[in-house]
């Protein structure tokens, strides 16, 4: 039986040049799309404007093209059935997603130092937001431009079988807590933008580095809450390290 055509994507952040880990993800995405007769999508994740390096999106595209990793969407003029493919041009969609989530979101005016003081590092890396602002009056006077967090519903347990990393189970409320959808400076979070775009662009398979595995349950949960039909499968590749074990 021929494989079902897969829509895959490569979603680099143009914060520097294409590195080896990115290239590996692009190559695997490209190959799986081609081998299945599907489509390979290139999406620029340039929301974090202060970190964007001018010219790097164009250099990443040029490197992919030079290596023969031709993408099907967007077309050279930027068009395509799911345009725009650059996140900074998709703000209205993220805004609409926040509106859809409505009461499931709330403003948080905790400062960085308050967050650090209040949240113990969990499982080595993630800090669990303790819900400081969850039950405060959302109409109160804010001490700073507030972030917007997801009120993670009780019992949001997500089970995933990653095609490379295997089964994963996360109780998002307990292990992550109410996470940020839009930062205080107005930047939409990676979790929101990525979850929304993977669904909106009808991606079947997400290929990326193992460092993003722990984001998968948050993105699945958001997809579910936003009414997405079917979550994309995921394949998290091992990180490339040198002989000293460094990335
Ligand atoms: N833009 C993210 C990065 O370059 C990757 C996002 C993803 O593949 O989900 O780290």
Short mmCIF file of C-alpha atoms and ligand atoms in Angstrom, two decimals:
data_model
loop_
_atom_site.label_atom_id
_atom_site.label_comp_id
_atom_site.label_asym_id
_atom_site.label_seq_id
_atom_site.Cartn_x
_atom_site.Cartn_y
_atom_site.Cartn_z
CA UNK A 1 0.00 0.00 0.00
CA UNK A 2 1.51 3.38 -0.91
CA UNK A 3 2.07 5.70 2.07
CA UNK A 4 -0.50 8.43 2.67
CA UNK A 5 0.80 11.78 1.38
CA UNK A 6 2.26 13.74 4.28
CA UNK A 7 2.33 17.49 4.67
CA UNK A 8 5.48 18.26 6.63
CA UNK A 9 7.07 21.54 7.54
CA UNK A 10 10.35 23.14 8.45
CA UNK A 11 9.83 26.10 10.77
CA UNK A 12 13.13 27.87 11.43
CA UNK A 13 13.47 30.99 13.53
CA UNK A 14 15.48 33.50 11.49
CA UNK A 15 17.70 34.33 14.44
CA UNK A 16 20.87 33.16 12.73
CA UNK A 17 22.10 31.00 9.91
CA UNK A 18 20.93 27.46 9.19
CA UNK A 19 22.82 25.14 11.50
CA UNK A 20 23.42 21.42 11.26
CA UNK A 21 20.53 20.48 13.57
CA UNK A 22 18.15 22.61 11.51
CA UNK A 23 19.45 21.11 8.31
CA UNK A 24 18.82 17.60 9.63
CA UNK A 25 15.21 18.49 10.49
CA UNK A 26 14.69 20.09 7.09
CA UNK A 27 16.18 17.07 5.33
CA UNK A 28 14.00 14.55 7.16
CA UNK A 29 10.86 16.70 6.64
CA UNK A 30 11.66 17.13 2.98
CA UNK A 31 12.37 13.43 2.44
CA UNK A 32 9.19 12.24 4.16
CA UNK A 33 7.07 14.68 2.17
CA UNK A 34 8.69 13.67 -1.11
CA UNK A 35 8.66 9.93 -0.41
CA UNK A 36 4.96 10.01 0.42
CA UNK A 37 3.96 12.29 -2.44
CA UNK A 38 2.95 14.98 0.05
CA UNK A 39 4.11 18.57 0.45
CA UNK A 40 7.00 20.26 2.23
CA UNK A 41 6.12 23.62 3.78
CA UNK A 42 8.58 26.32 4.86
CA UNK A 43 7.35 28.59 7.65
CA UNK A 44 9.41 31.45 9.07
CA UNK A 45 8.97 31.78 12.83
CA UNK A 46 10.03 35.40 13.19
CA UNK A 47 7.72 36.53 16.00
CA UNK A 48 10.44 37.34 18.50
CA UNK A 49 11.50 40.51 16.70
CA UNK A 50 14.36 41.43 19.08
CA UNK A 51 16.03 38.10 18.31
CA UNK A 52 15.52 38.17 14.55
CA UNK A 53 18.74 38.70 12.63
CA UNK A 54 18.30 40.78 9.54
CA UNK A 55 18.92 38.80 6.37
CA UNK A 56 18.94 35.40 8.04
CA UNK A 57 15.54 34.32 6.64
CA UNK A 58 16.84 34.94 3.13
CA UNK A 59 20.10 33.11 3.91
CA UNK A 60 18.22 30.09 5.33
CA UNK A 61 16.09 29.97 2.18
CA UNK A 62 19.16 30.26 -0.03
CA UNK A 63 20.93 27.45 1.86
CA UNK A 64 17.91 25.13 1.59
CA UNK A 65 17.56 25.89 -2.11
CA UNK A 66 21.28 25.33 -2.74
CA UNK A 67 21.09 21.95 -0.98
CA UNK A 68 18.16 20.89 -3.15
CA UNK A 69 15.58 21.00 -0.35
CA UNK A 70 12.91 22.68 -2.46
CA UNK A 71 9.74 23.56 -0.61
CA UNK A 72 6.27 23.36 -2.16
CA UNK A 73 4.76 26.18 -0.11
CA UNK A 74 5.04 29.10 -0.25
CA UNK A 75 5.52 29.71 -3.95
CA UNK A 76 8.44 32.01 -4.83
CA UNK A 77 6.07 35.00 -4.70
CA UNK A 78 5.02 34.05 -1.15
CA UNK A 79 1.60 32.77 -2.16
CA UNK A 80 0.00 29.45 -1.31
CA UNK A 81 -3.21 27.97 0.04
CA UNK A 82 -2.13 28.73 3.62
CA UNK A 83 -0.41 32.09 3.13
CA UNK A 84 1.10 34.01 4.74
CA UNK A 85 3.91 31.64 5.73
CA UNK A 86 5.78 34.18 7.82
CA UNK A 87 4.51 34.37 11.37
CA UNK A 88 4.94 38.12 11.74
CA UNK A 89 2.25 38.47 9.05
CA UNK A 90 -0.17 36.12 10.85
CA UNK A 91 -0.92 38.26 13.91
CA UNK A 92 -4.64 38.52 13.14
CA UNK A 93 -4.93 34.72 13.28
CA UNK A 94 -3.21 34.54 16.67
CA UNK A 95 -5.41 37.37 17.92
CA UNK A 96 -8.48 35.45 16.76
CA UNK A 97 -7.22 32.32 18.52
CA UNK A 98 -6.89 34.27 21.78
CA UNK A 99 -10.44 35.53 21.30
CA UNK A 100 -11.64 31.96 20.71
CA UNK A 101 -10.01 30.86 23.95
CA UNK A 102 -11.75 33.77 25.68
CA UNK A 103 -12.32 33.01 29.36
CA UNK A 104 -9.70 30.28 29.18
CA UNK A 105 -7.09 33.04 29.22
CA UNK A 106 -6.22 35.64 31.81
CA UNK A 107 -3.83 38.57 32.23
CA UNK A 108 -0.70 38.12 34.35
CA UNK A 109 1.35 41.07 35.54
CA UNK A 110 3.94 39.11 37.49
CA UNK A 111 7.46 40.41 36.98
CA UNK A 112 10.30 38.18 35.92
CA UNK A 113 11.80 38.20 39.40
CA UNK A 114 8.44 37.40 41.00
CA UNK A 115 8.12 34.45 38.66
CA UNK A 116 11.60 33.23 39.48
CA UNK A 117 10.94 33.51 43.19
CA UNK A 118 7.56 31.81 43.01
CA UNK A 119 8.29 28.87 40.75
CA UNK A 120 10.59 26.03 41.57
CA UNK A 121 12.46 24.54 38.64
CA UNK A 122 10.69 21.32 37.79
CA UNK A 123 12.14 18.12 36.39
CA UNK A 124 15.44 19.90 35.89
CA UNK A 125 14.29 22.58 33.47
CA UNK A 126 10.64 23.63 33.25
CA UNK A 127 9.43 26.11 35.81
CA UNK A 128 5.86 25.56 36.85
CA UNK A 129 3.83 28.76 37.00
CA UNK A 130 2.06 28.62 40.35
CA UNK A 131 -1.08 30.40 39.16
CA UNK A 132 -0.42 33.67 40.99
CA UNK A 133 -2.74 35.74 38.77
CA UNK A 134 -5.25 33.00 37.91
CA UNK A 135 -7.99 34.12 40.28
CA UNK A 136 -7.25 37.84 40.41
CA UNK A 137 -9.71 40.34 38.97
CA UNK A 138 -8.79 40.62 35.27
CA UNK A 139 -10.04 44.22 35.32
CA UNK A 140 -7.63 45.29 38.10
CA UNK A 141 -5.02 48.00 37.54
CA UNK A 142 -2.00 46.21 36.07
CA UNK A 143 1.45 46.93 37.41
CA UNK A 144 2.98 46.45 33.95
CA UNK A 145 1.70 45.49 30.50
CA UNK A 146 0.35 42.03 31.30
CA UNK A 147 1.12 38.76 29.60
CA UNK A 148 -1.82 36.55 28.70
CA UNK A 149 -1.81 32.99 30.04
CA UNK A 150 -3.85 29.91 29.32
CA UNK A 151 -5.95 28.73 32.25
CA UNK A 152 -4.99 25.08 31.81
CA UNK A 153 -8.13 23.06 32.53
CA UNK A 154 -7.95 20.63 35.44
CA UNK A 155 -6.98 17.15 34.27
CA UNK A 156 -5.29 18.25 31.03
CA UNK A 157 -3.28 15.10 30.62
CA UNK A 158 -1.82 14.68 27.15
CA UNK A 159 -0.50 11.39 25.86
CA UNK A 160 1.62 11.37 22.73
CA UNK A 161 3.49 8.64 20.93
CA UNK A 162 6.38 10.38 19.26
CA UNK A 163 7.66 8.55 16.18
CA UNK A 164 11.27 8.80 17.38
CA UNK A 165 11.12 9.46 21.12
CA UNK A 166 8.30 7.06 21.90
CA UNK A 167 5.45 7.50 24.38
CA UNK A 168 5.18 10.64 26.43
CA UNK A 169 2.60 11.60 29.02
CA UNK A 170 2.30 15.02 30.55
CA UNK A 171 -0.13 16.53 33.01
CA UNK A 172 0.16 20.05 31.64
CA UNK A 173 -1.40 21.76 34.63
CA UNK A 174 0.94 20.08 37.10
CA UNK A 175 4.10 19.86 35.06
CA UNK A 176 3.99 23.21 33.24
CA UNK A 177 1.17 25.25 34.73
CA UNK A 178 -0.73 28.08 33.06
CA UNK A 179 1.60 28.98 30.22
CA UNK A 180 2.03 32.22 28.28
CA UNK A 181 0.13 32.78 25.04
CA UNK A 182 1.14 36.40 24.53
CA UNK A 183 3.97 38.12 26.33
CA UNK A 184 3.65 41.46 28.08
CA UNK A 185 5.45 43.13 25.17
CA UNK A 186 2.71 41.86 22.85
CA UNK A 187 4.70 39.03 21.23
CA UNK A 188 2.61 35.89 20.71
CA UNK A 189 4.26 32.85 22.24
CA UNK A 190 5.92 30.11 20.26
CA UNK A 191 3.45 27.61 21.76
CA UNK A 192 0.38 29.46 20.51
CA UNK A 193 1.74 30.39 17.10
CA UNK A 194 3.20 26.97 16.39
CA UNK A 195 0.13 25.04 17.57
CA UNK A 196 -2.19 27.24 15.57
CA UNK A 197 -0.09 27.24 12.41
CA UNK A 198 0.48 23.49 12.37
CA UNK A 199 -3.28 23.06 12.41
CA UNK A 200 -4.10 25.94 10.08
CA UNK A 201 -1.52 24.72 7.56
CA UNK A 202 -2.89 21.16 7.80
CA UNK A 203 0.47 19.72 8.81
CA UNK A 204 0.40 15.94 9.23
CA UNK A 205 3.87 15.44 10.65
CA UNK A 206 6.07 17.76 12.71
CA UNK A 207 9.78 16.99 12.51
CA UNK A 208 12.04 18.94 14.87
CA UNK A 209 14.78 18.59 17.48
CA UNK A 210 14.38 16.65 20.71
CA UNK A 211 14.73 19.91 22.68
CA UNK A 212 11.15 20.73 21.66
CA UNK A 213 9.62 17.41 22.68
CA UNK A 214 8.33 18.86 25.95
CA UNK A 215 6.40 21.52 24.00
CA UNK A 216 4.30 18.90 22.24
CA UNK A 217 1.73 18.38 25.03
CA UNK A 218 1.16 22.16 25.31
CA UNK A 219 0.65 22.40 21.57
CA UNK A 220 -1.68 19.39 21.52
CA UNK A 221 -3.70 20.88 24.34
CA UNK A 222 -4.00 24.21 22.52
CA UNK A 223 -5.02 22.44 19.34
CA UNK A 224 -7.72 20.61 21.24
CA UNK A 225 -9.01 23.80 22.89
CA UNK A 226 -9.02 25.61 19.54
CA UNK A 227 -11.14 22.86 18.04
CA UNK A 228 -8.54 21.38 15.72
CA UNK A 229 -9.64 18.21 14.06
CA UNK A 230 -6.61 15.99 14.37
CA UNK A 231 -3.21 16.72 15.88
CA UNK A 232 -0.13 16.35 13.69
CA UNK A 233 2.06 13.40 14.54
CA UNK A 234 5.51 14.31 15.77
CA UNK A 235 9.02 13.05 15.16
CA UNK A 236 11.63 14.57 17.45
CA UNK A 237 15.14 13.95 16.21
CA UNK A 238 18.01 13.42 18.61
CA UNK A 239 20.11 16.55 19.03
CA UNK A 240 23.43 16.64 17.24
CA UNK A 241 26.26 16.87 19.72
CA UNK A 242 30.04 16.87 19.46
CA UNK A 243 32.40 14.39 21.10
CA UNK A 244 32.10 16.40 24.35
CA UNK A 245 28.32 16.02 24.23
CA UNK A 246 27.79 19.72 23.46
CA UNK A 247 25.26 20.95 20.91
N1 LIG B 1 11.13 27.89 15.26
C1 LIG B 1 11.59 26.88 16.17
C2 LIG B 1 13.07 26.86 16.23
O1 LIG B 1 13.71 27.20 15.26
C3 LIG B 1 11.18 25.47 15.79
C4 LIG B 1 9.76 25.29 15.89
C5 LIG B 1 9.24 23.93 15.53
O2 LIG B 1 9.80 23.23 14.67
O3 LIG B 1 8.21 23.59 16.11
O4 LIG B 1 13.61 26.49 17.24
#
